[in-house]
GROMACS .gro file of N, CA and C in nm:
model
  297
    1UNK      N    1  11.805  11.513  11.121
    1UNK     CA    2  11.732  11.395  11.165
    1UNK      C    3  11.636  11.348  11.056
    2UNK      N    4  11.557  11.438  11.002
    2UNK     CA    5  11.462  11.402  10.897
    2UNK      C    6  11.535  11.353  10.773
    3UNK      N    7  11.647  11.415  10.740
    3UNK     CA    8  11.722  11.372  10.623
    3UNK      C    9  11.774  11.229  10.639
    4UNK      N   10  11.805  11.189  10.761
    4UNK     CA   11  11.848  11.051  10.786
    4UNK      C   12  11.732  10.953  10.769
    5UNK      N   13  11.612  11.000  10.792
    5UNK     CA   14  11.494  10.915  10.789
    5UNK      C   15  11.440  10.895  10.647
    6UNK      N   16  11.459  10.993  10.560
    6UNK     CA   17  11.404  10.987  10.425
    6UNK      C   18  11.447  10.864  10.345
    7UNK      N   19  11.574  10.823  10.350
    7UNK     CA   20  11.610  10.702  10.275
    7UNK      C   21  11.532  10.578  10.319
    8UNK      N   22  11.494  10.572  10.447
    8UNK     CA   23  11.415  10.459  10.494
    8UNK      C   24  11.277  10.456  10.429
    9UNK      N   25  11.223  10.572  10.401
    9UNK     CA   26  11.093  10.579  10.334
    9UNK      C   27  11.107  10.559  10.184
   10UNK      N   28  11.219  10.605  10.128
   10UNK     CA   29  11.239  10.598   9.983
   10UNK      C   30  11.256  10.454   9.936
   11UNK      N   31  11.324  10.373  10.013
   11UNK     CA   32  11.352  10.235   9.970
   11UNK      C   33  11.222  10.155   9.951
   12UNK      N   34  11.129  10.151  10.048
   12UNK     CA   35  11.004  10.079  10.023
   12UNK      C   36  10.924  10.139   9.907
   13UNK      N   37  10.926  10.271   9.894
   13UNK     CA   38  10.854  10.333   9.783
   13UNK      C   39  10.912  10.285   9.649
   14UNK      N   40  11.044  10.278   9.640
   14UNK     CA   41  11.109  10.230   9.518
   14UNK      C   42  11.071  10.085   9.491
   15UNK      N   43  11.076  10.000   9.595
   15UNK     CA   44  11.043   9.859   9.579
   15UNK      C   45  10.900   9.841   9.527
   16UNK      N   46  10.809   9.927   9.568
   16UNK     CA   47  10.670   9.913   9.526
   16UNK      C   48  10.651   9.939   9.378
   17UNK      N   49  10.744  10.009   9.315
   17UNK     CA   50  10.733  10.037   9.173
   17UNK      C   51  10.803   9.933   9.086
   18UNK      N   52  10.875   9.840   9.146
   18UNK     CA   53  10.941   9.736   9.069
   18UNK      C   54  10.837   9.634   9.020
   19UNK      N   55  10.859   9.575   8.903
   19UNK     CA   56  10.761   9.480   8.848
   19UNK      C   57  10.774   9.339   8.904
   20UNK      N   58  10.815   9.325   9.028
   20UNK     CA   59  10.835   9.192   9.087
   20UNK      C   60  10.709   9.135   9.151
   21UNK      N   61  10.609   9.219   9.169
   21UNK     CA   62  10.488   9.175   9.237
   21UNK      C   63  10.499   9.181   9.388
   22UNK      N   64  10.615   9.219   9.438
   22UNK     CA   65  10.636   9.231   9.583
   22UNK      C   66  10.612   9.375   9.625
   23UNK      N   67  10.571   9.392   9.747
   23UNK     CA   68  10.546   9.526   9.799
   23UNK      C   69  10.605   9.539   9.938
   24UNK      N   70  10.640   9.660   9.972
   24UNK     CA   71  10.697   9.688  10.104
   24UNK      C   72  10.631   9.813  10.159
   25UNK      N   73  10.628   9.821  10.290
   25UNK     CA   74  10.574   9.941  10.353
   25UNK      C   75  10.655   9.969  10.479
   26UNK      N   76  10.639  10.087  10.529
   26UNK     CA   77  10.709  10.129  10.650
   26UNK      C   78  10.603  10.175  10.747
   27UNK      N   79  10.609  10.124  10.868
   27UNK     CA   80  10.511  10.163  10.969
   27UNK      C   81  10.581  10.172  11.103
   28UNK      N   82  10.565  10.282  11.170
   28UNK     CA   83  10.624  10.301  11.301
   28UNK      C   84  10.520  10.269  11.407
   29UNK      N   85  10.529  10.151  11.464
   29UNK     CA   86  10.431  10.106  11.562
   29UNK      C   87  10.421  10.204  11.678
   30UNK      N   88  10.535  10.254  11.725
   30UNK     CA   89  10.533  10.337  11.844
   30UNK      C   90  10.484  10.478  11.817
   31UNK      N   91  10.456  10.513  11.691
   31UNK     CA   92  10.404  10.646  11.662
   31UNK      C   93  10.261  10.662  11.710
   32UNK      N   94  10.192  10.553  11.736
   32UNK     CA   95  10.057  10.562  11.790
   32UNK      C   96   9.948  10.557  11.687
   33UNK      N   97   9.972  10.490  11.577
   33UNK     CA   98   9.872  10.472  11.472
   33UNK      C   99   9.818  10.605  11.422
   34UNK      N  100   9.902  10.704  11.416
   34UNK     CA  101   9.863  10.832  11.359
   34UNK      C  102   9.772  10.916  11.447
   35UNK      N  103   9.756  10.882  11.571
   35UNK     CA  104   9.669  10.958  11.660
   35UNK      C  105   9.745  11.078  11.715
   36UNK      N  106   9.702  11.199  11.681
   36UNK     CA  107   9.777  11.316  11.726
   36UNK      C  108   9.758  11.347  11.875
   37UNK      N  109   9.647  11.303  11.933
   37UNK     CA  110   9.617  11.331  12.072
   37UNK      C  111   9.711  11.251  12.162
   38UNK      N  112   9.778  11.318  12.253
   38UNK     CA  113   9.878  11.255  12.339
   38UNK      C  114   9.819  11.144  12.425
   39UNK      N  115   9.699  11.163  12.480
   39UNK     CA  116   9.637  11.061  12.565
   39UNK      C  117   9.604  10.937  12.484
   40UNK      N  118   9.555  10.956  12.361
   40UNK     CA  119   9.525  10.842  12.274
   40UNK      C  120   9.653  10.769  12.235
   41UNK      N  121   9.757  10.846  12.209
   41UNK     CA  122   9.885  10.786  12.172
   41UNK      C  123   9.938  10.701  12.287
   42UNK      N  124   9.932  10.753  12.409
   42UNK     CA  125   9.980  10.678  12.525
   42UNK      C  126   9.894  10.554  12.550
   43UNK      N  127   9.763  10.564  12.529
   43UNK     CA  128   9.676  10.447  12.545
   43UNK      C  129   9.712  10.340  12.442
   44UNK      N  130   9.737  10.384  12.320
   44UNK     CA  131   9.778  10.291  12.214
   44UNK      C  132   9.909  10.222  12.251
   45UNK      N  133  10.004  10.299  12.299
   45UNK     CA  134  10.134  10.242  12.336
   45UNK      C  135  10.120  10.144  12.453
   46UNK      N  136  10.032  10.175  12.547
   46UNK     CA  137  10.010  10.085  12.660
   46UNK      C  138   9.953   9.952  12.611
   47UNK      N  139   9.857   9.957  12.517
   47UNK     CA  140   9.802   9.833  12.460
   47UNK      C  141   9.909   9.755  12.386
   48UNK      N  142   9.993   9.826  12.310
   48UNK     CA  143  10.100   9.759  12.236
   48UNK      C  144  10.198   9.693  12.333
   49UNK      N  145  10.232   9.763  12.441
   49UNK     CA  146  10.323   9.706  12.541
   49UNK      C  147  10.266   9.577  12.598
   50UNK      N  148  10.136   9.580  12.631
   50UNK     CA  149  10.070   9.462  12.686
   50UNK      C  150  10.072   9.347  12.586
   51UNK      N  151  10.035   9.378  12.460
   51UNK     CA  152  10.032   9.275  12.356
   51UNK      C  153  10.171   9.218  12.330
   52UNK      N  154  10.271   9.305  12.320
   52UNK     CA  155  10.407   9.258  12.292
   52UNK      C  156  10.464   9.178  12.408
   53UNK      N  157  10.429   9.217  12.530
   53UNK     CA  158  10.473   9.141  12.647
   53UNK      C  159  10.417   8.999  12.640
   54UNK      N  160  10.291   8.989  12.600
   54UNK     CA  161  10.228   8.857  12.586
   54UNK      C  162  10.295   8.775  12.475
   55UNK      N  163  10.317   8.837  12.359
   55UNK     CA  164  10.380   8.767  12.247
   55UNK      C  165  10.521   8.722  12.284
   56UNK      N  166  10.599   8.811  12.346
   56UNK     CA  167  10.736   8.773  12.384
   56UNK      C  168  10.736   8.662  12.489
   57UNK      N  169  10.635   8.660  12.575
   57UNK     CA  170  10.622   8.551  12.671
   57UNK      C  171  10.595   8.419  12.599
   58UNK      N  172  10.510   8.422  12.497
   58UNK     CA  173  10.484   8.301  12.418
   58UNK      C  174  10.610   8.254  12.346
   59UNK      N  175  10.688   8.348  12.296
   59UNK     CA  176  10.815   8.313  12.232
   59UNK      C  177  10.911   8.250  12.334
   60UNK      N  178  10.920   8.313  12.451
   60UNK     CA  179  11.009   8.262  12.556
   60UNK      C  180  10.971   8.120  12.597
   61UNK      N  181  10.840   8.094  12.606
   61UNK     CA  182  10.792   7.963  12.650
   61UNK      C  183  10.790   7.858  12.540
   62UNK      N  184  10.825   7.898  12.418
   62UNK     CA  185  10.829   7.803  12.307
   62UNK      C  186  10.695   7.774  12.243
   63UNK      N  187  10.591   7.848  12.283
   63UNK     CA  188  10.459   7.829  12.222
   63UNK      C  189  10.462   7.881  12.079
   64UNK      N  190  10.525   7.995  12.059
   64UNK     CA  191  10.547   8.051  11.925
   64UNK      C  192  10.693   8.030  11.889
   65UNK      N  193  10.716   7.994  11.765
   65UNK     CA  194  10.854   7.980  11.719
   65UNK      C  195  10.867   8.051  11.585
   66UNK      N  196  10.984   8.102  11.561
   66UNK     CA  197  11.012   8.167  11.433
   66UNK      C  198  11.065   8.062  11.336
   67UNK      N  199  11.017   8.067  11.214
   67UNK     CA  200  11.069   7.977  11.111
   67UNK      C  201  11.198   8.037  11.058
   68UNK      N  202  11.306   7.965  11.072
   68UNK     CA  203  11.436   8.012  11.027
   68UNK      C  204  11.476   7.933  10.903
   69UNK      N  205  11.497   8.006  10.793
   69UNK     CA  206  11.534   7.941  10.667
   69UNK      C  207  11.683   7.911  10.663
   70UNK      N  208  11.764   8.003  10.714
   70UNK     CA  209  11.910   7.985  10.707
   70UNK      C  210  11.978   8.075  10.808
   71UNK      N  211  12.097   8.034  10.847
   71UNK     CA  212  12.183   8.115  10.934
   71UNK      C  213  12.316   8.134  10.862
   72UNK      N  214  12.364   8.258  10.865
   72UNK     CA  215  12.491   8.291  10.801
   72UNK      C  216  12.578   8.365  10.901
   73UNK      N  217  12.709   8.338  10.902
   73UNK     CA  218  12.798   8.424  10.981
   73UNK      C  219  12.800   8.563  10.919
   74UNK      N  220  12.825   8.662  10.999
   74UNK     CA  221  12.826   8.799  10.951
   74UNK      C  222  12.921   8.817  10.833
   75UNK      N  223  13.027   8.740  10.831
   75UNK     CA  224  13.124   8.750  10.721
   75UNK      C  225  13.065   8.706  10.587
   76UNK      N  226  12.950   8.637  10.590
   76UNK     CA  227  12.884   8.592  10.468
   76UNK      C  228  12.753   8.668  10.444
   77UNK      N  229  12.750   8.794  10.485
   77UNK     CA  230  12.629   8.876  10.471
   77UNK      C  231  12.585   8.886  10.326
   78UNK      N  232  12.680   8.892  10.233
   78UNK     CA  233  12.645   8.902  10.091
   78UNK      C  234  12.567   8.779  10.046
   79UNK      N  235  12.608   8.662  10.089
   79UNK     CA  236  12.536   8.539  10.053
   79UNK      C  237  12.397   8.538  10.114
   80UNK      N  238  12.385   8.590  10.236
   80UNK     CA  239  12.254   8.599  10.301
   80UNK      C  240  12.162   8.692  10.222
   81UNK      N  241  12.216   8.804  10.176
   81UNK     CA  242  12.136   8.898  10.096
   81UNK      C  243  12.094   8.835   9.964
   82UNK      N  244  12.184   8.761   9.902
   82UNK     CA  245  12.150   8.694   9.776
   82UNK      C  246  12.034   8.598   9.797
   83UNK      N  247  12.037   8.523   9.905
   83UNK     CA  248  11.928   8.431   9.934
   83UNK      C  249  11.799   8.507   9.960
   84UNK      N  250  11.808   8.615  10.037
   84UNK     CA  251  11.689   8.694  10.069
   84UNK      C  252  11.627   8.756   9.945
   85UNK      N  253  11.710   8.796   9.850
   85UNK     CA  254  11.660   8.864   9.731
   85UNK      C  255  11.638   8.769   9.614
   86UNK      N  256  11.662   8.641   9.632
   86UNK     CA  257  11.650   8.547   9.521
   86UNK      C  258  11.506   8.540   9.472
   87UNK      N  259  11.492   8.532   9.340
   87UNK     CA  260  11.358   8.523   9.283
   87UNK      C  261  11.299   8.387   9.315
   88UNK      N  262  11.170   8.381   9.324
   88UNK     CA  263  11.104   8.256   9.354
   88UNK      C  264  11.092   8.228   9.503
   89UNK      N  265  11.141   8.320   9.584
   89UNK     CA  266  11.128   8.307   9.730
   89UNK      C  267  11.176   8.171   9.778
   90UNK      N  268  11.301   8.139   9.753
   90UNK     CA  269  11.355   8.009   9.792
   90UNK      C  270  11.370   7.995   9.943
   91UNK      N  271  11.373   8.105  10.014
   91UNK     CA  272  11.389   8.100  10.160
   91UNK      C  273  11.253   8.112  10.226
   92UNK      N  274  11.209   8.003  10.287
   92UNK     CA  275  11.082   8.006  10.359
   92UNK      C  276  11.113   8.025  10.507
   93UNK      N  277  11.114   8.149  10.549
   93UNK     CA  278  11.146   8.181  10.687
   93UNK      C  279  11.246   8.294  10.692
   94UNK      N  280  11.293   8.322  10.810
   94UNK     CA  281  11.387   8.432  10.832
   94UNK      C  282  11.529   8.387  10.802
   95UNK      N  283  11.607   8.481  10.753
   95UNK     CA  284  11.749   8.458  10.728
   95UNK      C  285  11.824   8.531  10.837
   96UNK      N  286  11.901   8.458  10.914
   96UNK     CA  287  11.965   8.511  11.034
   96UNK      C  288  12.114   8.534  11.009
   97UNK      N  289  12.162   8.653  11.047
   97UNK     CA  290  12.305   8.682  11.047
   97UNK      C  291  12.356   8.664  11.190
   98UNK      N  292  12.458   8.581  11.205
   98UNK     CA  293  12.513   8.551  11.337
   98UNK      C  294  12.646   8.624  11.352
   99UNK      N  295  12.661   8.708  11.457
   99UNK     CA  296  12.787   8.782  11.473
   99UNK      C  297  12.905   8.690  11.503
   0.00000   0.00000   0.00000
């Protein structure tokens, strides 16, 4: 299990050393912000659930919208990756793969 997880941590670490000026990090929201105490972790998760329920409600109601830069069929995933990785950040918004 841990061996499957290590590549997920290695990729952002590698990206942080590239001279592109971009940085990446990995954070597990449901881990409980590093709080080892079980009661604190559950309280943190309860707050997150409440907050996310509110945010998803705003998304559902159209109050919040995601900026979508482009949509690609899954068969064009390579083109989507090229756009996502293009220098100069030509894509302002999310790049969506459609099955």
